Short mmCIF file of C-alpha atoms and ligand atoms in Angstrom, two decimals:
data_model
loop_
_atom_site.label_atom_id
_atom_site.label_comp_id
_atom_site.label_asym_id
_atom_site.label_seq_id
_atom_site.Cartn_x
_atom_site.Cartn_y
_atom_site.Cartn_z
CA MET A 1 0.00 0.00 0.00
CA ILE A 2 1.30 3.46 -0.88
CA LYS A 3 1.77 5.56 2.24
CA ARG A 4 1.88 9.36 2.55
CA ILE A 5 5.13 10.02 4.36
CA LEU A 6 6.32 13.32 5.80
CA VAL A 7 10.08 13.82 6.24
CA THR A 8 10.95 16.96 8.22
CA GLY A 9 14.50 18.07 7.60
CA GLY A 10 14.10 16.14 4.35
CA ALA A 11 16.54 18.31 2.40
CA GLY A 12 19.31 17.71 4.92
CA PHE A 13 22.09 15.16 4.85
CA LEU A 14 20.22 12.17 6.35
CA GLY A 15 16.79 13.40 5.25
CA SER A 16 17.70 13.61 1.56
CA HIS A 17 19.02 10.03 1.54
CA LEU A 18 15.87 8.90 3.34
CA CYS A 19 13.70 10.72 0.76
CA ASP A 20 15.68 8.96 -2.01
CA ARG A 21 14.87 5.57 -0.52
CA LEU A 22 11.19 6.37 0.09
CA VAL A 23 10.64 7.85 -3.38
CA ALA A 24 12.41 4.87 -4.99
CA SER A 25 10.10 2.50 -3.12
CA GLY A 26 7.05 4.28 -4.56
CA GLN A 27 5.81 6.04 -1.41
CA ASP A 28 4.16 9.44 -1.57
CA VAL A 29 6.78 11.71 0.05
CA VAL A 30 6.36 15.21 1.48
CA CYS A 31 9.65 16.88 2.34
CA VAL A 32 9.51 19.80 4.75
CA ASP A 33 12.59 21.95 5.33
CA ASN A 34 13.54 25.56 6.04
CA PHE A 35 17.01 25.10 4.45
CA PHE A 36 18.83 26.39 7.53
CA THR A 37 21.65 23.86 7.14
CA SER A 38 20.94 22.42 3.73
CA GLN A 39 20.45 23.40 0.12
CA LYS A 40 18.12 22.39 -2.66
CA SER A 41 20.92 20.61 -4.50
CA ASN A 42 20.45 17.69 -2.06
CA ILE A 43 16.97 17.06 -3.45
CA ASP A 44 17.13 18.66 -6.93
CA HIS A 45 17.02 15.25 -8.53
CA LEU A 46 13.72 14.44 -6.77
CA LEU A 47 11.80 17.60 -7.68
CA ASP A 48 10.41 16.18 -10.92
CA CYS A 49 9.26 12.90 -9.37
CA HIS A 50 5.47 12.55 -9.27
CA ASN A 51 5.66 11.09 -5.74
CA PHE A 52 7.83 13.85 -4.20
CA GLU A 53 6.68 17.22 -2.90
CA LEU A 54 8.72 19.96 -1.25
CA ILE A 55 7.39 22.47 1.30
CA ARG A 56 9.57 25.25 2.70
CA HIS A 57 8.43 25.45 6.29
CA ASP A 58 9.86 25.93 9.76
CA VAL A 59 8.74 23.17 12.16
CA THR A 60 8.59 25.56 15.11
CA HIS A 61 5.30 26.67 13.50
CA PRO A 62 2.22 24.44 13.24
CA LEU A 63 1.74 22.43 10.08
CA TRP A 64 -1.55 21.02 8.89
CA LEU A 65 -1.19 17.98 6.61
CA GLU A 66 -2.70 14.52 6.20
CA VAL A 67 -0.03 11.82 6.29
CA ASP A 68 0.38 8.22 7.47
CA GLU A 69 3.96 8.40 8.75
CA ILE A 70 6.29 11.14 9.93
CA PHE A 71 10.08 11.01 10.11
CA ASN A 72 10.97 14.00 12.30
CA LEU A 73 14.56 14.88 11.40
CA ALA A 74 14.44 18.69 11.31
CA CYS A 75 17.20 20.07 13.53
CA PRO A 76 20.71 21.35 12.96
CA ALA A 77 23.02 18.47 13.89
CA ALA A 78 26.63 19.67 13.72
CA PRO A 79 28.01 21.49 16.78
CA GLY A 80 28.94 24.56 14.71
CA HIS A 81 25.43 24.71 13.26
CA TYR A 82 23.46 24.14 16.44
CA GLN A 83 25.58 26.55 18.47
CA TYR A 84 25.15 29.34 15.88
CA ASN A 85 21.68 30.17 17.25
CA PRO A 86 21.23 28.01 20.35
CA ILE A 87 17.80 29.39 21.25
CA LYS A 88 16.52 28.53 17.79
CA THR A 89 18.06 25.06 18.13
CA ILE A 90 16.21 24.22 21.32
CA LYS A 91 12.99 25.70 19.89
CA THR A 92 13.36 23.50 16.83
CA SER A 93 13.80 20.39 18.95
CA VAL A 94 11.05 21.09 21.44
CA MET A 95 8.45 23.09 19.50
CA GLY A 96 9.16 21.02 16.39
CA ALA A 97 8.50 17.84 18.37
CA ILE A 98 5.30 19.29 19.88
CA ASN A 99 3.96 20.32 16.46
CA MET A 100 4.83 17.04 14.80
CA LEU A 101 3.39 15.06 17.71
CA GLY A 102 0.25 17.23 17.58
CA LEU A 103 0.01 16.44 13.86
CA ALA A 104 0.60 12.73 14.48
CA LYS A 105 -2.09 12.75 17.15
CA ARG A 106 -4.62 14.54 14.94
CA VAL A 107 -4.21 12.32 11.87
CA ARG A 108 -3.20 9.15 13.77
CA ALA A 109 0.14 8.96 11.99
CA LYS A 110 3.09 6.92 13.17
CA ILE A 111 6.00 9.20 14.10
CA LEU A 112 9.71 8.42 14.24
CA HIS A 113 11.90 10.97 15.95
CA ALA A 114 15.63 11.34 15.28
CA SER A 115 17.28 11.63 18.67
CA THR A 116 21.00 11.45 19.21
CA SER A 117 23.86 9.88 21.11
CA GLU A 118 24.28 13.37 22.59
CA VAL A 119 21.52 12.50 25.06
CA TYR A 120 24.28 10.47 26.76
CA GLY A 121 26.48 13.61 27.02
CA ASP A 122 30.08 12.90 28.00
CA PRO A 123 29.37 9.30 28.98
CA ASP A 124 30.82 7.59 32.03
CA VAL A 125 29.51 4.23 30.80
CA HIS A 126 31.14 2.76 27.73
CA PRO A 127 29.80 1.66 25.27
CA GLN A 128 26.43 3.32 25.80
CA PRO A 129 23.34 1.09 26.08
CA GLU A 130 19.86 2.60 25.74
CA SER A 131 19.33 2.16 29.49
CA TYR A 132 22.18 4.59 30.28
CA ARG A 133 20.70 7.91 31.41
CA GLY A 134 23.59 10.08 30.38
CA ASN A 135 25.93 12.72 31.70
CA VAL A 136 24.80 15.99 30.14
CA ASN A 137 25.76 19.48 31.28
CA PRO A 138 22.40 21.31 31.21
CA ILE A 139 23.95 24.78 30.98
CA GLY A 140 26.93 24.22 28.67
CA PRO A 141 27.36 25.18 25.01
CA ARG A 142 26.05 21.81 23.77
CA ALA A 143 22.97 21.90 26.02
CA CYS A 144 20.71 23.61 23.46
CA TYR A 145 21.04 20.48 21.36
CA ASP A 146 21.46 17.77 24.01
CA GLU A 147 18.73 19.01 26.34
CA GLY A 148 16.47 19.91 23.40
CA LYS A 149 16.76 16.34 22.19
CA ARG A 150 16.19 14.98 25.70
CA ALA A 151 13.03 17.09 26.06
CA ALA A 152 11.84 15.84 22.65
CA GLU A 153 12.33 12.26 23.88
CA THR A 154 10.20 13.08 26.92
CA LEU A 155 7.49 14.56 24.68
CA MET A 156 7.53 11.46 22.49
CA PHE A 157 6.89 9.20 25.48
CA ASP A 158 4.30 11.53 27.02
CA TYR A 159 2.29 11.65 23.77
CA TYR A 160 2.66 7.86 23.61
CA ARG A 161 1.37 7.31 27.15
CA GLN A 162 -1.17 10.14 27.32
CA ASN A 163 -2.51 10.20 23.75
CA ASN A 164 -1.63 6.74 22.38
CA VAL A 165 0.46 8.24 19.59
CA ASN A 166 2.30 5.50 17.72
CA ILE A 167 5.95 6.49 18.27
CA ARG A 168 9.40 5.24 17.27
CA LEU A 169 12.49 6.71 18.92
CA VAL A 170 16.02 6.29 17.53
CA ARG A 171 19.28 7.60 18.95
CA ILE A 172 21.64 8.25 16.07
CA PHE A 173 25.42 8.15 16.54
CA ASN A 174 27.92 10.03 14.33
CA THR A 175 26.95 9.46 10.71
CA TYR A 176 28.83 10.56 7.61
CA GLY A 177 28.65 10.28 3.84
CA PRO A 178 27.87 12.16 0.63
CA ARG A 179 25.78 15.35 1.10
CA MET A 180 27.03 16.08 4.60
CA HIS A 181 27.44 19.85 4.61
CA PRO A 182 31.05 20.54 3.59
CA TYR A 183 31.24 23.46 6.01
CA ASP A 184 29.42 21.89 8.94
CA GLY A 185 32.63 21.91 10.99
CA ARG A 186 32.25 18.22 11.77
CA VAL A 187 35.33 16.14 11.88
CA VAL A 188 34.76 14.04 8.74
CA SER A 189 33.92 17.01 6.50
CA ASN A 190 36.74 19.14 7.92
CA PHE A 191 39.37 16.44 7.46
CA ILE A 192 38.31 15.54 3.91
CA ARG A 193 38.14 19.20 2.82
CA GLN A 194 41.49 19.88 4.42
CA ALA A 195 43.14 16.81 2.89
CA LEU A 196 41.79 17.56 -0.60
CA GLY A 197 42.81 21.21 -0.31
CA GLY A 198 46.31 20.37 0.94
CA GLU A 199 45.61 22.24 4.20
CA ASP A 200 46.69 21.15 7.67
CA ILE A 201 44.40 18.57 9.29
CA THR A 202 43.12 20.16 12.49
CA LEU A 203 43.04 17.94 15.57
CA TYR A 204 41.21 19.41 18.54
CA GLY A 205 43.01 18.26 21.66
CA ASP A 206 45.55 15.52 21.07
CA GLY A 207 43.22 13.46 18.87
CA SER A 208 42.93 10.62 21.37
CA GLN A 209 39.19 11.21 21.83
CA SER A 210 37.16 8.60 20.00
CA ARG A 211 34.03 8.39 17.87
CA SER A 212 32.24 5.58 16.04
CA PHE A 213 31.30 6.52 12.48
CA CYS A 214 28.30 5.08 10.66
CA TYR A 215 27.91 5.31 6.88
CA VAL A 216 24.70 7.03 5.80
CA ASP A 217 23.23 4.08 3.83
CA ASP A 218 23.45 1.84 6.90
CA LEU A 219 21.81 4.49 9.05
CA VAL A 220 18.91 5.07 6.64
CA ASP A 221 18.37 1.34 6.52
CA GLY A 222 18.06 1.39 10.34
CA LEU A 223 15.54 4.26 10.23
CA LEU A 224 13.35 2.36 7.75
CA ARG A 225 13.53 -0.83 9.78
CA MET A 226 12.57 1.02 12.93
CA MET A 227 9.60 2.70 11.27
CA SER A 228 8.27 -0.67 10.14
CA ALA A 229 9.04 -2.51 13.40
CA GLY A 230 6.11 -4.04 15.25
CA ASP A 231 4.07 -1.74 17.48
CA ASP A 232 5.46 -3.48 20.57
CA PHE A 233 8.90 -1.95 19.94
CA VAL A 234 8.92 1.83 20.16
CA GLY A 235 12.54 2.32 21.27
CA PRO A 236 14.65 4.13 22.17
CA VAL A 237 17.11 2.23 20.04
CA ASN A 238 20.72 3.13 19.28
CA LEU A 239 21.67 3.29 15.60
CA GLY A 240 25.36 3.63 14.88
CA ASN A 241 28.47 1.76 13.98
CA PRO A 242 30.24 0.21 16.97
CA ASP A 243 33.68 0.30 15.27
CA GLU A 244 35.46 2.94 17.33
CA PHE A 245 38.37 5.07 16.11
CA THR A 246 40.37 7.87 17.65
CA ILE A 247 40.18 11.19 15.85
CA ARG A 248 43.89 10.88 15.05
CA GLU A 249 43.26 7.50 13.41
CA LEU A 250 40.52 9.10 11.34
CA ALA A 251 42.94 11.82 10.21
CA GLU A 252 45.50 9.18 9.19
CA GLN A 253 42.91 7.23 7.19
CA VAL A 254 41.76 10.35 5.35
CA ILE A 255 45.35 11.24 4.44
CA ASP A 256 45.99 7.70 3.28
CA LEU A 257 42.83 7.58 1.12
CA THR A 258 43.32 10.95 -0.51
CA GLY A 259 47.09 10.59 -0.93
CA SER A 260 47.29 14.08 0.53
CA GLY A 261 50.50 15.76 1.68
CA SER A 262 48.60 17.51 4.50
CA LYS A 263 50.16 17.55 7.97
CA ILE A 264 48.22 16.62 11.10
CA ILE A 265 48.40 19.48 13.60
CA ARG A 266 47.01 20.16 17.06
CA ALA A 267 44.91 23.16 16.09
CA ARG A 268 43.22 23.97 19.38
CA PRO A 269 42.34 22.50 22.77
CA LEU A 270 39.42 20.12 23.07
CA PRO A 271 36.20 22.20 22.94
CA GLU A 272 34.18 22.56 26.17
CA ASP A 273 32.07 19.47 26.99
CA ASP A 274 33.52 17.54 24.03
CA PRO A 275 32.89 13.84 24.82
CA THR A 276 36.13 11.89 25.15
CA GLN A 277 34.68 8.67 23.84
CA ARG A 278 31.53 7.43 22.20
CA GLN A 279 30.49 4.02 20.98
CA PRO A 280 26.98 2.65 20.52
CA GLU A 281 25.85 -0.56 22.13
CA ILE A 282 23.68 -1.97 19.33
CA THR A 283 22.54 -5.31 20.76
CA LEU A 284 18.94 -4.06 20.85
CA ALA A 285 18.99 -3.01 17.17
CA ARG A 286 20.49 -6.38 16.25
CA GLN A 287 17.82 -8.26 18.19
CA LYS A 288 14.74 -6.19 17.43
CA LEU A 289 15.48 -4.88 13.94
CA ASP A 290 17.93 -7.48 12.68
CA TRP A 291 20.08 -4.46 11.82
CA GLU A 292 23.78 -3.83 11.95
CA PRO A 293 26.05 -1.58 9.89
CA LYS A 294 27.73 -3.19 6.89
CA VAL A 295 29.95 -0.46 5.46
CA LYS A 296 33.50 -0.30 6.83
CA LEU A 297 34.94 3.12 7.66
CA ARG A 298 37.50 2.94 4.89
CA ASP A 299 34.90 2.15 2.19
CA GLY A 300 32.48 4.78 3.43
CA LEU A 301 35.24 7.39 3.59
CA ALA A 302 36.28 6.55 0.02
CA ARG A 303 32.70 7.14 -1.20
CA THR A 304 32.52 10.38 0.77
CA VAL A 305 35.84 11.59 -0.64
CA ASP A 306 34.52 10.87 -4.17
CA TRP A 307 31.49 13.02 -3.45
CA PHE A 308 33.55 15.90 -2.05
CA GLN A 309 35.63 15.78 -5.22
CA SER A 310 32.52 15.83 -7.40
CA VAL A 311 30.89 18.99 -5.98
CA ASP A 312 31.67 22.67 -6.41
CA LEU A 313 32.37 23.75 -2.82
CA SER A 314 31.85 27.42 -3.67
CA ARG A 315 28.14 26.67 -4.21
CA PHE A 316 27.56 25.73 -0.58
CA ARG A 317 26.21 28.44 1.65
CA ALA A 318 27.81 28.18 5.05
CA PRO A 319 25.05 28.87 7.60
CA THR A 320 27.68 29.82 10.14
CA PRO A 321 31.23 31.10 10.18
CA ASN A 322 32.19 28.36 12.68
CA TYR A 323 34.23 26.08 10.48
P1 LIG B 401 21.36 18.35 8.59
O1 LIG B 401 21.69 19.66 9.23
O2 LIG B 401 21.99 18.03 7.29
O3 LIG B 401 19.78 18.21 8.39
C1 LIG B 401 18.84 18.82 9.21
C2 LIG B 401 17.80 19.46 8.30
O4 LIG B 401 16.81 20.09 9.11
C3 LIG B 401 18.38 20.53 7.38
O5 LIG B 401 17.93 20.33 6.07
C4 LIG B 401 17.84 21.83 7.98
O6 LIG B 401 17.71 22.84 7.02
C5 LIG B 401 16.53 21.37 8.57
N1 LIG B 401 16.02 22.23 9.64
C6 LIG B 401 16.72 22.73 10.70
N2 LIG B 401 15.92 23.46 11.47
C7 LIG B 401 14.68 23.40 10.90
C8 LIG B 401 13.43 23.96 11.22
N3 LIG B 401 13.28 24.75 12.31
N4 LIG B 401 12.38 23.71 10.41
C9 LIG B 401 12.51 22.94 9.30
N5 LIG B 401 13.69 22.39 8.93
C10 LIG B 401 14.75 22.63 9.73
O7 LIG B 401 21.66 17.23 9.67
P2 LIG B 401 21.55 15.65 9.59
O8 LIG B 401 22.90 15.14 9.91
O9 LIG B 401 20.89 15.23 8.35
O10 LIG B 401 20.61 15.35 10.84
C11 LIG B 401 19.26 14.97 10.70
C12 LIG B 401 18.69 14.61 12.05
O11 LIG B 401 19.42 13.50 12.59
C13 LIG B 401 18.78 15.74 13.08
O12 LIG B 401 17.61 15.74 13.87
C14 LIG B 401 19.96 15.35 13.91
O13 LIG B 401 19.87 15.86 15.23
C15 LIG B 401 19.90 13.84 13.88
N6 LIG B 401 21.24 13.23 14.12
C16 LIG B 401 22.20 13.27 13.14
C17 LIG B 401 23.45 12.73 13.41
C18 LIG B 401 24.57 12.71 12.39
O14 LIG B 401 25.67 12.24 12.72
N7 LIG B 401 24.36 13.15 11.16
C19 LIG B 401 23.72 12.17 14.67
C20 LIG B 401 22.72 12.19 15.64
C21 LIG B 401 21.47 12.71 15.34
N1 LIG B 402 -0.44 20.87 15.43
C1 LIG B 402 0.06 20.93 14.15
N2 LIG B 402 -0.58 20.23 13.17
C2 LIG B 402 -1.68 19.47 13.41
C3 LIG B 402 -2.14 19.37 14.73
C4 LIG B 402 -1.49 20.09 15.74
O1 LIG B 402 1.05 21.61 13.86
O2 LIG B 402 -2.18 18.86 12.46
C5 LIG B 402 0.25 21.62 16.50
C6 LIG B 402 -0.70 22.53 17.24
O3 LIG B 402 -0.59 23.84 16.70
C7 LIG B 402 -0.23 22.48 18.66
C8 LIG B 402 0.73 21.31 18.73
O4 LIG B 402 0.71 20.70 17.44
O5 LIG B 402 0.50 23.65 18.98
C9 LIG B 402 0.37 20.29 19.76
O6 LIG B 402 -0.93 19.81 19.46
P1 LIG B 402 -1.82 19.15 20.61
O7 LIG B 402 -3.12 18.79 19.96
O8 LIG B 402 -1.06 18.07 21.26
O9 LIG B 402 -1.94 20.28 21.66
P2 LIG B 402 -2.91 21.52 21.83
O10 LIG B 402 -3.35 21.97 20.46
O11 LIG B 402 -4.02 21.01 22.65
O12 LIG B 402 -2.04 22.53 22.51
N1 LIG B 403 37.29 17.49 15.79
C1 LIG B 403 38.62 17.66 15.46
N2 LIG B 403 38.94 18.46 14.41
C2 LIG B 403 37.98 19.07 13.65
C3 LIG B 403 36.62 18.88 13.97
C4 LIG B 403 36.31 18.09 15.06
O1 LIG B 403 39.52 17.11 16.12
O2 LIG B 403 38.37 19.78 12.68
C5 LIG B 403 36.94 16.61 16.92
C6 LIG B 403 35.95 17.19 17.93
O3 LIG B 403 36.61 17.96 18.91
C7 LIG B 403 35.32 15.93 18.48
C8 LIG B 403 35.35 14.96 17.31
O4 LIG B 403 36.30 15.47 16.39
O5 LIG B 403 36.14 15.38 19.51
C9 LIG B 403 33.99 14.83 16.61
O6 LIG B 403 33.52 16.14 16.40
P1 LIG B 403 32.23 16.48 15.54
O7 LIG B 403 32.10 17.97 15.58
O8 LIG B 403 32.35 15.84 14.21
O9 LIG B 403 31.00 15.80 16.25
P2 LIG B 403 30.57 15.41 17.75
O10 LIG B 403 30.71 13.95 17.80
O11 LIG B 403 31.47 16.09 18.75
O12 LIG B 403 29.17 15.89 17.85
#
């Protein structure tokens, strides 16, 4: 059966790949985005499809539509982007969640919300299972995002318990791939741009902090599986790649793949509240969704490097000078 599916943040990095998959499978897709951290080039190729529709809209305002499913992805995700206008970030998370949950309640749609590993903050449990309640600084520079996402999780479960809204909650860990904003200031985009441009590769701190990087196709597969999971499994569920690398190892791999002559330098101290390690515990996703990432970091990085080489970087509008 063809479903009407709303993707908020659908022109963004993850959202545009999700729209690709949904359009290809014949669903009727409505993409809502205000283009704060994205550009139309991510979805240009979909605009002529009969089953794709684009609405420029800000999710902090109400939206009246009739749909069967909602993927709520609208929110700046990179630290440089979400710290540019922190008040707007927390409004997007909280008011966006309220509006999309209100919509889901009114039309009895199923709603999946994109939460984040940042709800675990700088974790003192490693790797992080879904039962871990986190170590978040509520007043620090990352709080607009972390606490906004935590409040959105609360709203999801309150609408579930109070209004019987059919929810799905995923916690996404660092994801990378083609169409990530080249100037988002995130580590993968910075390192690839720097390596391709022959610039120094900028480690923050000594590069011993770790992250686990998931390739976008794997992640989108997880989102789709979670949306179609049985109603007895609403999450939260971690989606990410458990292969953990230090940031210095990532820099070395990027240099190796690009054949770049760039030097790795210690550019600045570790930013405030920067988690020292992060790795998803994905047993639940394996058990409940039969999901696990398939793409190795090296292969995913190679595809991402190809994409960076194929685009004209001067055509990307940087939403923030923080890169
Ligand atoms: P992105 O910045 O590329 O995409 C977010 C999209 O939301 C953009 O197109 C942006 O223009 C749009 N948007 C922002 N504020 C909006 C608003 N008020 N109204 C309407 N649209 C708005 O980021 P992404 O990496 O694709 O992230 C998508 C979602 O996944 C986000 O909710 C993010 O928090 C979550 N997530 C991503 C990662 C990751 O590593 N990429 C990790 C954890 C969670
Ligand atoms: N809302 C929306 N689209 C809808 C239904 C509701 O954007 O189709 C918004 C509505 O404006 C409200 C929010 O969702 O601000 C929460 O709706 P809910 O019905 O839960 O709360 P109430 O309207 O009672 O405050
Ligand atoms: N980082 C870095 N150099 C950069 C950008 C980021 O060393 O040019 C580090 C950053 O301090 C963090 C890690 O890489 O420890 C991942 O940062 P990112 O902003 O990609 O995402 P986060 O996981 O912190 O949300």
